[in-house]
Tab-separated table of C-alpha atoms and ligand atoms in Angstrom:
chain	number	residue	atom	x	y	z
A	1	MET	CA	14.977	-3.117	-49.535
A	2	THR	CA	11.951	-4.216	-51.578
A	3	LYS	CA	12.102	-6.656	-54.476
A	4	THR	CA	9.611	-7.954	-56.635
A	5	ALA	CA	8.412	-11.068	-58.418
A	6	ASP	CA	5.028	-12.459	-60.123
A	7	VAL	CA	5.028	-15.457	-57.853
A	8	VAL	CA	6.751	-16.078	-54.719
A	9	ILE	CA	7.015	-19.795	-53.696
A	10	VAL	CA	7.799	-20.455	-49.988
A	11	GLY	CA	9.925	-23.695	-49.761
A	12	GLY	CA	12.551	-25.399	-51.548
A	13	GLY	CA	11.491	-29.017	-51.239
A	14	VAL	CA	10.600	-31.070	-54.154
A	15	LEU	CA	7.124	-29.457	-54.572
A	16	GLY	CA	8.493	-25.925	-54.396
A	17	SER	CA	11.241	-26.583	-56.835
A	18	SER	CA	8.716	-28.473	-59.220
A	19	ILE	CA	6.394	-25.512	-59.032
A	20	ALA	CA	9.278	-23.019	-59.590
A	21	PHE	CA	10.455	-25.146	-62.694
A	22	HIS	CA	6.782	-25.193	-64.330
A	23	LEU	CA	6.023	-21.780	-63.669
A	24	ALA	CA	9.380	-20.514	-65.183
A	25	GLU	CA	8.861	-22.675	-68.244
A	26	ARG	CA	5.696	-20.866	-68.810
A	27	GLY	CA	7.617	-17.547	-68.674
A	28	VAL	CA	6.254	-16.478	-65.054
A	29	GLY	CA	8.826	-14.346	-62.896
A	30	VAL	CA	9.286	-16.647	-59.890
A	31	THR	CA	11.184	-16.108	-56.737
A	32	LEU	CA	11.666	-19.332	-54.509
A	33	VAL	CA	12.642	-18.667	-51.070
A	34	GLU	CA	14.112	-21.383	-48.709
A	35	LYS	CA	14.929	-20.947	-45.182
A	36	ASP	CA	17.554	-23.619	-45.266
A	37	SER	CA	19.247	-25.347	-48.467
A	38	LEU	CA	17.346	-26.913	-51.148
A	39	ALA	CA	15.630	-30.305	-50.063
A	40	ALA	CA	16.793	-29.624	-46.444
A	41	GLY	CA	13.435	-30.767	-45.059
A	42	PRO	CA	11.613	-34.196	-45.701
A	43	THR	CA	12.531	-34.034	-49.176
A	44	GLY	CA	16.182	-34.855	-48.394
A	45	ARG	CA	15.238	-37.739	-46.229
A	46	SER	CA	12.722	-39.290	-48.589
A	47	CYS	CA	13.314	-42.680	-50.179
A	48	GLY	CA	12.331	-41.514	-53.502
A	49	ILE	CA	10.136	-44.634	-54.437
A	50	ILE	CA	8.349	-44.191	-57.877
A	51	ARG	CA	5.313	-46.270	-58.434
A	52	GLN	CA	2.030	-45.801	-60.180
A	53	HIS	CA	-0.152	-48.125	-58.143
A	54	TYR	CA	-3.032	-45.789	-56.789
A	55	SER	CA	-6.689	-46.583	-56.194
A	56	HIS	CA	-8.087	-43.470	-58.233
A	57	PRO	CA	-7.834	-42.698	-61.961
A	58	ILE	CA	-6.496	-39.348	-61.086
A	59	THR	CA	-3.752	-40.253	-58.957
A	60	VAL	CA	-2.830	-43.153	-61.399
A	61	ARG	CA	-2.604	-40.556	-64.175
A	62	MET	CA	-0.556	-38.237	-62.139
A	63	ALA	CA	1.986	-40.880	-61.121
A	64	LEU	CA	2.171	-42.041	-64.853
A	65	GLU	CA	2.830	-38.635	-66.049
A	66	SER	CA	5.311	-38.060	-63.440
A	67	LEU	CA	7.110	-41.408	-64.354
A	68	HIS	CA	7.379	-40.141	-67.896
A	69	PHE	CA	8.862	-36.925	-66.557
A	70	PHE	CA	11.583	-38.857	-64.397
A	71	GLU	CA	12.137	-41.010	-67.325
A	72	ASN	CA	12.987	-38.255	-69.652
A	73	PHE	CA	14.431	-35.944	-66.829
A	74	GLU	CA	17.866	-35.132	-68.479
A	75	GLU	CA	16.104	-33.905	-71.660
A	76	ARG	CA	13.335	-32.268	-69.965
A	77	VAL	CA	15.142	-30.594	-67.134
A	78	GLY	CA	18.839	-30.973	-67.437
A	79	GLY	CA	20.908	-32.532	-64.547
A	80	SER	CA	19.988	-36.044	-63.167
A	81	CYS	CA	17.173	-37.380	-60.851
A	82	ASP	CA	19.343	-40.521	-60.659
A	83	PHE	CA	16.446	-42.775	-61.418
A	84	HIS	CA	16.896	-46.441	-60.857
A	85	LYS	CA	14.286	-48.458	-62.866
A	86	THR	CA	14.598	-51.595	-60.661
A	87	GLY	CA	10.903	-52.491	-60.850
A	88	TYR	CA	8.282	-52.510	-58.169
A	89	LEU	CA	6.315	-55.234	-56.439
A	90	LEU	CA	3.413	-54.568	-54.067
A	91	ALA	CA	2.583	-57.778	-52.065
A	92	ALA	CA	-1.050	-58.367	-50.639
A	93	GLY	CA	-2.395	-60.689	-48.162
A	94	PRO	CA	-6.107	-61.969	-48.120
A	95	ASP	CA	-7.533	-58.608	-47.026
A	96	ASP	CA	-6.239	-56.439	-49.833
A	97	ILE	CA	-5.758	-58.875	-52.987
A	98	ALA	CA	-9.291	-57.824	-54.242
A	99	ARG	CA	-8.183	-54.162	-53.930
A	100	LEU	CA	-5.021	-54.897	-55.527
A	101	GLU	CA	-6.475	-56.832	-58.600
A	102	ALA	CA	-9.032	-54.108	-59.024
A	103	ASN	CA	-6.280	-51.355	-58.961
A	104	VAL	CA	-4.224	-53.242	-61.533
A	105	ALA	CA	-6.960	-53.510	-63.903
A	106	LEU	CA	-7.540	-49.618	-63.377
A	107	GLN	CA	-4.011	-49.008	-64.098
A	108	GLN	CA	-3.853	-51.166	-67.160
A	109	SER	CA	-6.953	-49.342	-68.487
A	110	LEU	CA	-4.937	-46.191	-68.279
A	111	GLY	CA	-1.817	-47.312	-69.872
A	112	VAL	CA	0.238	-48.301	-66.840
A	113	ASN	CA	2.659	-51.296	-67.517
A	114	THR	CA	1.487	-53.602	-64.471
A	115	ARG	CA	0.174	-57.010	-64.014
A	116	VAL	CA	-0.762	-59.165	-61.138
A	117	VAL	CA	1.824	-61.883	-60.610
A	118	SER	CA	1.579	-65.248	-59.037
A	119	LEU	CA	3.743	-66.426	-55.924
A	120	ASP	CA	5.920	-68.349	-58.335
A	121	GLU	CA	6.563	-65.464	-60.392
A	122	LEU	CA	6.989	-63.286	-57.367
A	123	ARG	CA	9.762	-65.829	-56.332
A	124	GLU	CA	11.358	-65.612	-59.617
A	125	LEU	CA	11.461	-61.794	-59.532
A	126	GLU	CA	12.658	-61.707	-55.998
A	127	PRO	CA	14.213	-65.164	-55.280
A	128	GLY	CA	15.052	-64.430	-51.620
A	129	VAL	CA	11.610	-63.662	-50.546
A	130	SER	CA	9.588	-65.691	-48.219
A	131	THR	CA	5.830	-65.662	-49.461
A	132	GLU	CA	4.272	-66.336	-46.023
A	133	GLY	CA	1.165	-64.357	-45.708
A	134	ILE	CA	1.283	-63.181	-49.306
A	135	VAL	CA	-1.404	-64.320	-51.858
A	136	GLY	CA	-0.406	-62.168	-54.822
A	137	ALA	CA	1.373	-59.054	-55.746
A	138	ALA	CA	1.065	-56.261	-58.294
A	139	TYR	CA	4.327	-55.893	-60.518
A	140	GLU	CA	5.483	-52.722	-62.171
A	141	PRO	CA	8.674	-53.325	-64.311
A	142	ASP	CA	8.923	-49.617	-65.170
A	143	SER	CA	8.946	-48.137	-61.624
A	144	GLY	CA	11.811	-47.812	-59.012
A	145	TYR	CA	13.354	-45.019	-57.128
A	146	ALA	CA	15.106	-41.874	-57.764
A	147	ASP	CA	17.243	-39.181	-55.742
A	148	PRO	CA	14.913	-36.551	-54.267
A	149	TYR	CA	17.799	-34.194	-53.404
A	150	SER	CA	19.244	-34.283	-57.008
A	151	THR	CA	15.734	-34.144	-58.479
A	152	THR	CA	14.912	-30.928	-56.312
A	153	VAL	CA	18.287	-29.326	-57.084
A	154	ALA	CA	18.009	-29.994	-60.673
A	155	LEU	CA	14.581	-28.589	-61.035
A	156	ALA	CA	15.547	-25.564	-59.064
A	157	ASN	CA	18.589	-25.078	-61.264
A	158	ARG	CA	16.696	-25.192	-64.192
A	159	ALA	CA	14.273	-22.868	-63.256
A	160	GLU	CA	17.016	-20.508	-62.439
A	161	GLU	CA	18.329	-20.775	-65.946
A	162	LEU	CA	14.744	-19.968	-66.935
A	163	GLY	CA	14.833	-16.772	-65.125
A	164	ALA	CA	13.830	-17.627	-61.621
A	165	LYS	CA	15.472	-16.464	-58.475
A	166	ILE	CA	16.314	-18.978	-55.933
A	167	LEU	CA	16.899	-17.572	-52.531
A	168	THR	CA	18.318	-20.051	-50.051
A	169	GLY	CA	19.224	-19.461	-46.299
A	170	THR	CA	16.212	-16.726	-46.439
A	171	ARG	CA	13.427	-17.326	-43.974
A	172	VAL	CA	9.924	-16.193	-44.607
A	173	GLN	CA	8.549	-14.620	-41.366
A	174	SER	CA	5.260	-13.866	-42.628
A	175	ILE	CA	2.954	-13.552	-45.679
A	176	ILE	CA	2.030	-9.813	-46.668
A	177	VAL	CA	-1.686	-9.333	-46.853
A	178	GLU	CA	-3.212	-6.008	-47.895
A	179	GLY	CA	-6.706	-5.436	-48.862
A	180	GLY	CA	-7.684	-9.168	-48.506
A	181	LYS	CA	-4.938	-10.044	-51.080
A	182	ALA	CA	-1.483	-11.751	-50.805
A	183	ARG	CA	0.991	-9.089	-51.770
A	184	GLY	CA	4.434	-10.896	-51.061
A	185	VAL	CA	6.445	-12.111	-48.200
A	186	LEU	CA	8.449	-10.501	-45.314
A	187	THR	CA	11.839	-12.328	-45.189
A	188	ASP	CA	14.900	-11.981	-43.047
A	189	GLU	CA	16.379	-9.932	-45.682
A	190	GLY	CA	13.364	-7.699	-46.141
A	191	ARG	CA	10.231	-7.356	-48.236
A	192	LEU	CA	9.491	-9.207	-51.354
A	193	GLU	CA	6.444	-8.113	-53.297
A	194	ALA	CA	4.623	-10.551	-55.673
A	195	GLY	CA	1.272	-11.016	-57.252
A	196	SER	CA	0.672	-14.374	-55.797
A	197	VAL	CA	2.270	-16.545	-52.906
A	198	VAL	CA	2.422	-20.325	-52.951
A	199	LEU	CA	3.058	-22.191	-49.659
A	200	ALA	CA	5.156	-25.269	-50.421
A	201	THR	CA	6.383	-25.332	-46.929
A	202	GLY	CA	5.570	-29.233	-46.070
A	203	PRO	CA	5.386	-29.630	-42.302
A	204	TRP	CA	5.953	-25.853	-41.663
A	205	SER	CA	2.742	-25.111	-43.728
A	206	PRO	CA	0.214	-25.077	-40.734
A	207	ARG	CA	1.947	-22.622	-38.812
A	208	LEU	CA	2.335	-20.137	-41.753
A	209	ALA	CA	-1.287	-20.380	-42.641
A	210	ALA	CA	-2.505	-20.230	-38.979
A	211	ALA	CA	-0.869	-16.921	-38.877
A	212	LEU	CA	-3.388	-15.702	-41.597
A	213	GLY	CA	-6.323	-17.367	-39.640
A	214	VAL	CA	-6.385	-20.250	-42.100
A	215	GLU	CA	-6.527	-23.715	-40.350
A	216	LEU	CA	-4.941	-26.367	-42.423
A	217	PRO	CA	-6.045	-30.038	-41.874
A	218	ILE	CA	-2.638	-31.176	-41.728
A	219	THR	CA	-0.837	-33.044	-38.879
A	220	LEU	CA	2.810	-34.104	-38.501
A	221	CYS	CA	3.850	-37.449	-37.881
A	222	ARG	CA	7.302	-38.880	-37.164
A	223	VAL	CA	8.326	-41.800	-39.436
A	224	GLN	CA	11.518	-43.805	-39.375
A	225	VAL	CA	13.677	-45.384	-42.126
A	226	CYS	CA	16.779	-47.867	-41.230
A	227	LEU	CA	19.491	-48.990	-43.390
A	228	PHE	CA	20.860	-52.511	-43.234
A	229	ASN	CA	23.782	-54.288	-44.482
A	230	ARG	CA	22.360	-57.004	-46.797
A	231	ALA	CA	23.432	-60.389	-46.273
A	232	GLU	CA	25.842	-61.428	-48.851
A	233	GLU	CA	23.835	-64.246	-50.341
A	234	LEU	CA	20.835	-62.129	-50.787
A	235	VAL	CA	19.966	-60.469	-54.045
A	236	GLN	CA	17.224	-57.617	-53.693
A	237	ASP	CA	16.364	-56.151	-56.982
A	238	GLN	CA	13.182	-54.656	-56.657
A	239	VAL	CA	11.336	-52.092	-54.612
A	240	PHE	CA	9.228	-54.078	-52.412
A	241	ILE	CA	6.115	-52.966	-50.491
A	242	ASP	CA	4.763	-55.535	-48.127
A	243	SER	CA	1.329	-54.939	-47.193
A	244	PRO	CA	0.942	-58.126	-44.854
A	245	LEU	CA	3.905	-56.935	-42.794
A	246	GLY	CA	3.248	-53.180	-43.106
A	247	VAL	CA	6.897	-52.353	-44.305
A	248	TYR	CA	8.653	-51.147	-47.500
A	249	THR	CA	12.118	-52.189	-48.498
A	250	ARG	CA	14.397	-50.994	-51.494
A	251	PRO	CA	17.927	-51.835	-52.514
A	252	GLU	CA	20.448	-48.963	-51.665
A	253	GLY	CA	23.593	-48.943	-53.589
A	254	ASP	CA	25.095	-52.512	-54.122
A	255	ASP	CA	24.945	-54.036	-50.569
A	256	LEU	CA	22.352	-52.048	-48.465
A	257	MET	CA	18.647	-52.456	-47.811
A	258	LEU	CA	16.597	-49.423	-46.933
A	259	VAL	CA	13.357	-50.176	-44.821
A	260	GLY	CA	10.435	-48.018	-43.716
A	261	SER	CA	6.978	-48.444	-42.401
A	262	ILE	CA	3.464	-48.152	-44.385
A	263	GLU	CA	1.574	-48.616	-41.182
A	264	THR	CA	-1.059	-45.636	-40.887
A	265	ASP	CA	-0.856	-45.641	-37.180
A	266	GLU	CA	2.505	-43.934	-37.632
A	267	ALA	CA	0.188	-40.790	-37.896
A	268	GLN	CA	-0.170	-41.378	-34.216
A	269	ALA	CA	3.164	-40.345	-33.642
A	270	GLY	CA	2.454	-36.658	-33.655
A	271	VAL	CA	4.916	-33.974	-33.737
A	272	GLU	CA	3.854	-30.309	-32.633
A	273	ASP	CA	6.988	-28.370	-33.798
A	274	PRO	CA	8.635	-29.410	-37.178
A	275	ASP	CA	11.907	-28.061	-35.796
A	276	HIS	CA	12.151	-30.154	-32.803
A	277	PHE	CA	11.588	-33.839	-32.850
A	278	GLN	CA	14.023	-36.987	-32.409
A	279	ARG	CA	15.880	-37.221	-35.626
A	280	VAL	CA	17.498	-40.609	-34.904
A	281	ALA	CA	15.549	-43.872	-35.034
A	282	ASP	CA	14.654	-45.432	-31.877
A	283	PHE	CA	15.493	-48.871	-30.609
A	284	ASP	CA	11.881	-50.036	-31.284
A	285	ALA	CA	12.135	-49.299	-34.873
A	286	VAL	CA	15.437	-50.802	-35.575
A	287	SER	CA	14.390	-54.228	-33.766
A	288	ARG	CA	11.069	-54.166	-35.371
A	289	TYR	CA	12.302	-53.559	-38.742
A	290	SER	CA	14.888	-56.278	-38.236
A	291	GLU	CA	12.487	-58.881	-37.344
A	292	GLN	CA	10.287	-57.875	-40.376
A	293	LEU	CA	13.146	-58.017	-42.644
A	294	ILE	CA	14.146	-61.590	-41.551
A	295	GLN	CA	10.403	-62.680	-41.832
A	296	ARG	CA	10.399	-61.572	-45.259
A	297	PHE	CA	14.032	-62.054	-46.493
A	298	PRO	CA	15.077	-65.193	-44.181
A	299	LEU	CA	18.796	-64.739	-45.445
A	300	MET	CA	18.660	-61.377	-43.600
A	301	GLU	CA	19.499	-63.415	-40.433
A	302	LYS	CA	22.951	-62.785	-41.681
A	303	GLY	CA	22.435	-59.037	-42.510
A	304	SER	CA	23.270	-56.237	-39.793
A	305	PHE	CA	22.042	-52.795	-38.784
A	306	LEU	CA	23.926	-49.896	-40.242
A	307	ASN	CA	21.879	-46.754	-39.180
A	308	GLY	CA	18.454	-45.174	-39.109
A	309	TYR	CA	16.867	-41.665	-38.881
A	310	ALA	CA	13.492	-40.112	-38.400
A	311	SER	CA	11.818	-37.450	-40.576
A	312	LEU	CA	8.318	-35.920	-40.855
A	313	TYR	CA	5.177	-36.557	-42.907
A	314	ASP	CA	2.646	-33.725	-43.317
A	315	VAL	CA	-0.522	-35.607	-43.316
A	316	THR	CA	-4.094	-34.756	-44.312
A	317	PRO	CA	-7.187	-36.782	-43.061
A	318	ASP	CA	-7.191	-38.743	-46.568
A	319	TRP	CA	-3.162	-38.660	-46.939
A	320	GLN	CA	-3.726	-36.760	-50.229
A	321	PRO	CA	-2.167	-33.205	-50.590
A	322	ILE	CA	-4.071	-30.008	-50.565
A	323	LEU	CA	-3.364	-28.231	-53.800
A	324	ASP	CA	-5.529	-25.233	-53.917
A	325	ALA	CA	-6.069	-21.655	-53.208
A	326	LEU	CA	-6.690	-20.969	-49.600
A	327	PRO	CA	-9.891	-19.310	-48.300
A	328	GLY	CA	-10.042	-15.579	-47.032
A	329	VAL	CA	-6.874	-14.335	-48.806
A	330	GLU	CA	-6.745	-13.889	-52.491
A	331	ASN	CA	-3.706	-15.142	-54.514
A	332	LEU	CA	-2.584	-17.362	-51.858
A	333	TYR	CA	-2.040	-20.939	-52.769
A	334	CYS	CA	-1.014	-24.052	-50.829
A	335	ALA	CA	0.706	-27.273	-52.207
A	336	ALA	CA	1.411	-29.406	-48.809
A	337	GLY	CA	0.052	-32.368	-46.998
A	338	SER	CA	1.690	-34.753	-49.587
A	339	SER	CA	2.344	-37.399	-46.395
A	340	GLY	CA	4.707	-40.119	-47.445
A	341	HIS	CA	4.035	-40.302	-51.254
A	342	GLY	CA	4.638	-36.737	-52.593
A	343	PHE	CA	7.922	-37.316	-54.324
A	344	LYS	CA	6.796	-39.498	-57.076
A	345	LEU	CA	3.757	-37.307	-57.881
A	346	ALA	CA	6.023	-33.967	-57.700
A	347	PRO	CA	6.467	-33.441	-61.492
A	348	ARG	CA	2.718	-33.482	-62.112
A	349	ILE	CA	1.918	-31.544	-58.899
A	350	GLY	CA	4.188	-28.617	-60.086
A	351	GLU	CA	2.536	-28.692	-63.304
A	352	MET	CA	-1.000	-28.527	-61.743
A	353	MET	CA	-0.008	-25.790	-59.330
A	354	ALA	CA	1.492	-23.717	-62.062
A	355	GLU	CA	-1.765	-23.881	-64.123
A	356	LEU	CA	-3.694	-23.103	-60.986
A	357	VAL	CA	-1.688	-20.007	-60.333
A	358	ILE	CA	-1.856	-18.892	-64.010
A	359	VAL	CA	-5.315	-19.607	-65.040
A	360	GLY	CA	-7.183	-20.906	-61.900
A	361	LYS	CA	-9.177	-23.859	-61.919
A	362	SER	CA	-12.559	-25.176	-62.990
A	363	PRO	CA	-14.666	-27.878	-61.217
A	364	GLU	CA	-13.590	-30.370	-64.153
A	365	ASP	CA	-9.927	-29.871	-63.211
A	366	ASP	CA	-7.998	-32.800	-61.627
A	367	ILE	CA	-6.793	-30.247	-59.170
A	368	GLU	CA	-10.472	-29.912	-57.865
A	369	PHE	CA	-9.831	-33.420	-56.406
A	370	PHE	CA	-7.351	-31.930	-53.984
A	371	SER	CA	-9.340	-29.020	-52.674
A	372	PHE	CA	-8.823	-27.397	-49.291
A	373	ASP	CA	-12.664	-27.652	-48.324
A	374	ARG	CA	-13.088	-31.219	-49.339
A	375	PHE	CA	-12.893	-32.415	-45.606
A	376	ALA	CA	-15.490	-29.848	-44.639
A	377	ARG	CA	-17.680	-30.975	-47.426
A	378	GLY	CA	-17.280	-34.509	-46.523
A	379	GLN	CA	-15.592	-35.349	-49.549
A	380	ARG	CA	-12.268	-37.176	-48.712
A	381	VAL	CA	-10.363	-38.958	-51.431
A	382	ASP	CA	-9.079	-41.966	-49.513
A	383	GLY	CA	-7.768	-44.754	-51.475
A	384	GLY	CA	-9.135	-48.209	-50.917
A	385	TYR	CA	-6.377	-49.711	-48.791
A	386	ALA	CA	-6.109	-49.666	-44.948
A	387	HIS	CA	-2.546	-48.564	-45.446
A	388	LYS	CA	-3.586	-45.026	-46.475
A	389	ILE	CA	-0.088	-43.925	-47.754
A	390	LEU	CA	-0.751	-46.475	-50.734
A	391	GLY	CA	-3.498	-44.154	-51.895
B	401	LIG	C1	11.303	-40.701	-44.511
B	401	LIG	C2	10.461	-40.407	-45.824
B	401	LIG	C3	10.282	-41.192	-46.789
B	401	LIG	C4	9.512	-40.954	-47.974
B	401	LIG	N1	9.609	-41.666	-49.062
B	401	LIG	C5	8.880	-41.496	-50.074
B	401	LIG	C6	8.865	-42.269	-51.260
B	401	LIG	O1	9.603	-43.238	-51.113
B	401	LIG	N2	8.245	-41.912	-52.390
B	401	LIG	C7	7.369	-40.530	-52.349
B	401	LIG	O2	6.720	-40.665	-53.476
B	401	LIG	N3	7.496	-39.976	-51.415
B	401	LIG	C8	8.014	-40.153	-50.217
B	401	LIG	N4	8.031	-39.483	-49.216
B	401	LIG	C9	7.254	-38.167	-49.125
B	401	LIG	C10	7.903	-37.166	-49.761
B	401	LIG	O3	9.257	-37.035	-49.589
B	401	LIG	C11	7.228	-35.660	-49.691
B	401	LIG	O4	5.735	-35.887	-49.953
B	401	LIG	C12	7.810	-34.519	-50.477
B	401	LIG	O5	9.206	-34.454	-50.314
B	401	LIG	C13	7.361	-33.277	-49.731
B	401	LIG	O6	7.906	-32.273	-50.418
B	401	LIG	P1	7.548	-30.757	-50.217
B	401	LIG	O7	8.390	-29.814	-51.094
B	401	LIG	O8	6.064	-30.512	-49.876
B	401	LIG	O9	8.150	-30.479	-48.642
B	401	LIG	P2	9.479	-30.429	-47.739
B	401	LIG	O10	10.424	-31.295	-48.207
B	401	LIG	O11	9.098	-30.360	-46.350
B	401	LIG	O12	9.926	-28.983	-48.187
B	401	LIG	C14	9.464	-27.726	-47.496
B	401	LIG	C15	10.502	-26.803	-47.533
B	401	LIG	O13	9.940	-25.558	-46.895
B	401	LIG	C16	11.063	-24.815	-46.092
B	401	LIG	N5	10.461	-23.982	-45.347
B	401	LIG	C17	9.547	-24.164	-44.297
B	401	LIG	N6	9.225	-22.982	-43.776
B	401	LIG	C18	9.975	-21.932	-44.292
B	401	LIG	C19	9.915	-20.492	-44.163
B	401	LIG	N7	9.202	-19.889	-43.090
B	401	LIG	N8	10.661	-19.819	-45.136
B	401	LIG	C20	11.351	-20.470	-46.100
B	401	LIG	N9	11.400	-21.834	-46.255
B	401	LIG	C21	10.641	-22.545	-45.451
B	401	LIG	C22	11.785	-25.913	-45.458
B	401	LIG	O14	13.057	-25.656	-45.025
B	401	LIG	C23	11.685	-27.162	-46.380
B	401	LIG	O15	12.894	-27.112	-47.230
B	401	LIG	C24	8.710	-39.675	-47.801
B	401	LIG	C25	9.024	-38.740	-46.878
B	401	LIG	C26	9.722	-39.204	-45.781
B	401	LIG	C27	9.799	-38.171	-44.585
């Protein structure tokens, strides 16, 4: 049976749900199609860290606007995103301190509540930390982490209240193209016609686009996160990004610490098929993270490993997403390639994509920054850090 919508969004991760919310808010008839359940992909495995530290004014503004969205989530959306405003520290070594200071000045000029802190102040904020290898840190008291699953579900629920249809357990088999235009999607349940189609399918995007002859410059990399029982004596209050050691940690509940990597060479851990990769953390990651934790938080000698998992980043060459219409097929859009930092930007990305679908873009738009063809034009938008995930 054929059904219709103004816009079909493929993918019910945080980006798809945010786009659905912003389109529905603008009165557009949306159907979101998710093959599994909402947030079943990398969104549901995301660490949910929210920060505003970026190297470019556009990404700083996006992060700041998204922060305000998270802060006002209950009134704006309803439901909860479970935002913990713990504060955020980004520690730098001699190689990145100049970049960090320049970024903090940029952020301050754009209204972000942040400052560079000395090692003494760093120790006051995180008394359990060893400052070996660190020369300074950026501090954001208003940042922290939220729950990506709750955020995604709340956005989709609100979109539904505003008239959107949310179809879970429904796989899109192909995008229907007629006369050079996207006309809808073919799902397991039948044909769904639409004026526009948005691919928000994270690591599954390259395959869906390839079937239309569009080669997305997105690779998939396997990333690992481990949870440790915190040593009883150790207090960890902040989200802590450790550039010298190449890891991030954040508190999880009252007595756990979550650890992941910010090393760019994770991108070498390539995965071909997003449905088949090793989903448990491997021994190497567990032992590496254990050593790094003890190095940075010496009391973690008394901590212990609890469990770990692996998920995927969908990564572009500059680690920034593609937010654009795709070439060769009219009315087909893509919001993918957000690598390891798309959750915190999702509120603003949803808004930018809604505007793109409704009114198109002009070269002055921020969204131009995330164009599909920037790589072919040699206009990558890398941030200034060696750890590209920092942006
Ligand atoms: C371990 C890990 C930690 C992270 N930590 C952070 C962090 O601390 N802060 C941060 O900002 N970001 C973080 N990220 C990144 C962030 O989670 C992602 O950028 C974001 O979740 C991407 O959302 P998405 O909606 O694009 O993709 P996804 O979550 O991949 O959603 C895509 C959806 O599309 C569906 N789909 C695919 N194919 C089809 C089809 N044919 N038909 C229907 N549905 C389909 C999938 O089932 C999936 O649900 C992390 C990511 C990972 C993996």
